Amino acid sequence: MIENICCIGAGYVGGPTMAVIALKNPHIKVTVVDLNVQRIKDWNDSDLHKLPIYEPGLSEVVEKARGRNLFFSTDVDKAIDEAQMIFISVNTPTKTYGVGKGMAADLKYIELCARQIAMVSQTNKIIVEKSTLPVRTAETIQNILDNTGNGVSFQILSNPEFLAEGTAIADLESPDRILIGGNETPEGQMAIQSLVDIYSSWVPKDKIITTSLWSSELSKLTANAFLAQRISSINSLSELCEATGANIVEVSKAVGMDSRIGSKFIQASVGFGGSCFQKDILNLVYISKSLGLEEVASYWEQVIIMNNHQRTRFATNIIKTLYNTVSGKKIAFLGWAFKKDTNDTRESAAIYVADQLIEENANVSVYDPRVSEPQIRYDVKYLNSRSEEKNSKHLKVEPDPYKAFEDSHAIAVLTEWDEFRDYDWERIYKSMLKPAFVFDGRNILDSSKLKAIGFKIKSIGKV
Ligand SMILES: NC(=O)c1ccc[n+]([C@@H]2O[C@H](COP(=O)([O-])OP(=O)(O)OC[C@H]3O[C@@H](n4cnc5c(N)ncnc54)[C@H](O)[C@@H]3O)[C@@H](O)[C@H]2O)c1
Ligand SMILES: O=c1ccn([C@@H]2O[C@H](COP(=O)(O)OP(=O)(O)O[C@H]3O[C@H](CO)[C@@H](O)[C@H](O)[C@H]3O)[C@@H](O)[C@H]2O)c(=O)[nH]1
C-alpha cells in the first residue's frame, strides 16, 4: 500500500493535483518538490492569497491538507528517497533550439528528473508520468532508470492530466475519466492497481480506465488535438460568417444541438491560448513527420495555422477599422490571461494581438484582474520583436480599468472575465474618443446594448 508520494514539479498541474490527492487520501504523505525556491516559498506562505497559482477553490484545499499530509519542499533528493511513488509533473515546452526547434517537446526536464531519481533511489519505486509527453517517452525514461540506477527496480506508469485551468479543482474532484497506462507484466499490473487505489478514494471505479503505456501517452495528445480542432473549426467559420452575414453564435448553437456534435468547445474567439494546445499539437505534428506520416502531420498542423490566422485577423481588423492606422492611438485591452479565472498568460492571444498593434505604433493600455504588470511586460518582451524602450513606450498596464478606457480610440476584449459584462458602459462611452469602437474577441458583451449607447461594436463571426 502506498503511504508516501513525491511529485516533482510544483506548477499548474503538480500543485493542484497533489493538493487534491492529499485531501482525499489523508493516510498518504504527499510532498511536492520544485527547484524554484520562490515557487515553493509561495506554496508555503501562510497568506493563502500568495499561492503561486490562482485557481478557484485551490486555497481552500491547500488550507485543509497543507501541514497535515501535504508538504511543499525544495529538498528533491529527500522526497525522492522517501517516496514509494513519484509523479513527474515538470514542464515539457516546445523546443526553442536544435533539432525539432519550434515543434518537438523539450524533454530535458524529464530526463533530468529520471537521472536524479536513478541516482538517489535505494528502494523500488513506481514512476508516474503526469506531464504531457510524446508517445513512447516511457521507453526513454525506463532506459535511463535501468542503465544508471542502483539496481533497484522501477515501474513506469502514464497518468496524463486532463484538468483545464480556471476549473482545475472542479475537474480534479469530478474528472470525466482517470487514465492509467502501464506494462502488461504482473509487476506493471500491480503498479497500475496501486495508482487505481489512490484515485478510488474519490473517483467512481467506472471512470478509471487502464490501457497500455503507448495508448495512454497518445490519448493525451489526441484529446488536446480534438479540443483545439473544434475551436479552429468554429473560428474558421467565423470568418465565413463575417463575409456572408451569418452569425457564428447562431451557427454554433444550431450545430451544437446535434448530440453527435455537442455544444461544448465551439465558441468562436480571438484564438485559443494556454500552455498546452499549441505545444501538444506541434508535438503531434512533429512525431507524425518524424515517422514519415506527412498527411497526418499536415492535417493537424492546419489547426495551428488557423489559430495563428485568427489572432492576426483580429489585430488586422482593429487597424483597418481605425481608418488603417493605429499609430499614436490608445487601445484599451480588457484581459490578458489566456482564459478567465486564471493568472496564466502562456500563449495568450492578447500577447500576439498587442505585439502586432505595438508594431504599428499603437499605445496599448492593459487591464487584467489577475495578471501582474511584470508578467504582462515580460510576455511582450519575450517575443523579442523590438527594443525594450519601444515596448515600454507603447505598453501601459492599468490597475483600474476605467483609467485604461480614458481617451482611448478602441477597447479590445481579449479574455472573457465575467466582470467585464457588468461594467458601467455608459460611463466608459463618455470617457472615450469618438467614434468609440469595441472589438469583442470573446463575444461576451451585449452588442445591442452597447450599440444603443453609441458604441461601434465588432464581434467575432457577426456583422
Ligand atoms: N497547465 C495545465 O493546465 C496542464 C494540464 C494538463 C497537463 N499539463 C502538462 O503538465 C506538465 C506541467 O505543466 P505545468 O503547467 O504544471 O508547468 P509549470 O511550468 O507550471 O510547472 C512545472 C514546474 O516544474 C519545475 N521543474 C522543472 N524541472 C524540474 C526538476 N528537474 N526538478 C524539480 N522541479 C522541476 C519548474 O520549476 C516548474 O515549477 C506539462 O507537461 C504540461 O503539458 C499541463
Ligand atoms: O469554445 C472554446 C473553448 C476554449 N477556447 C479557448 O481555448 C483555450 C484553452 O482553453 P481550455 O481548454 O479551457 O483551458 P486549458 O487549461 O488550456 O485546458 C486544455 O489543456 C489542458 C492541458 O493539456 C488539458 O488538460 C485540458 O483538458 C484542455 O482543456 C483558451 O484560450 C480558451 O479561451 C475557445 O476559444 N473556445
mmCIF file of C-alpha atoms in Angstrom, residues 318-333 357-358 360-365 393-395 404 406-410 433-435 437:
data_model
loop_
_atom_site.group_PDB
_atom_site.id
_atom_site.type_symbol
_atom_site.label_atom_id
_atom_site.label_comp_id
_atom_site.label_asym_id
_atom_site.label_seq_id
_atom_site.Cartn_x
_atom_site.Cartn_y
_atom_site.Cartn_z
ATOM 1 C CA ILE A 318 -8.682 46.713 -35.445
ATOM 2 C CA ILE A 319 -6.139 48.501 -37.633
ATOM 3 C CA LYS A 320 -8.408 48.511 -40.716
ATOM 4 C CA THR A 321 -11.430 49.710 -38.777
ATOM 5 C CA LEU A 322 -9.488 52.543 -37.151
ATOM 6 C CA TYR A 323 -9.042 54.040 -40.626
ATOM 7 C CA ASN A 324 -5.947 51.976 -41.452
ATOM 8 C CA THR A 325 -3.752 53.489 -38.789
ATOM 9 C CA VAL A 326 -3.411 52.958 -35.066
ATOM 10 C CA SER A 327 -0.230 54.989 -34.770
ATOM 11 C CA GLY A 328 -0.377 57.053 -31.563
ATOM 12 C CA LYS A 329 -3.890 55.779 -30.820
ATOM 13 C CA LYS A 330 -4.755 54.417 -27.393
ATOM 14 C CA ILE A 331 -6.281 50.950 -27.429
ATOM 15 C CA ALA A 332 -7.564 49.554 -24.136
ATOM 16 C CA PHE A 333 -7.200 45.802 -23.612
ATOM 17 C CA LEU A 357 -0.551 46.690 -32.607
ATOM 18 C CA ILE A 358 2.655 47.949 -30.958
ATOM 19 C CA GLU A 360 2.011 49.749 -35.764
ATOM 20 C CA ASN A 361 2.903 52.275 -33.007
ATOM 21 C CA ALA A 362 -0.385 51.936 -31.117
ATOM 22 C CA ASN A 363 -0.435 52.704 -27.386
ATOM 23 C CA VAL A 364 -1.813 49.598 -25.715
ATOM 24 C CA SER A 365 -3.249 50.007 -22.230
ATOM 25 C CA LYS A 393 6.761 53.418 -24.535
ATOM 26 C CA HIS A 394 3.790 51.702 -26.189
ATOM 27 C CA LEU A 395 2.591 49.376 -23.400
ATOM 28 C CA ALA A 404 -7.420 52.299 -19.355
ATOM 29 C CA GLU A 406 -9.950 57.189 -20.740
ATOM 30 C CA ASP A 407 -9.300 58.916 -24.082
ATOM 31 C CA SER A 408 -8.973 55.595 -25.870
ATOM 32 C CA HIS A 409 -9.977 55.099 -29.501
ATOM 33 C CA ALA A 410 -10.976 51.495 -29.017
ATOM 34 C CA LEU A 433 -12.739 59.396 -28.039
ATOM 35 C CA LYS A 434 -15.441 59.163 -30.743
ATOM 36 C CA PRO A 435 -16.279 57.137 -32.680
ATOM 37 C CA PHE A 437 -15.004 51.250 -31.050
#
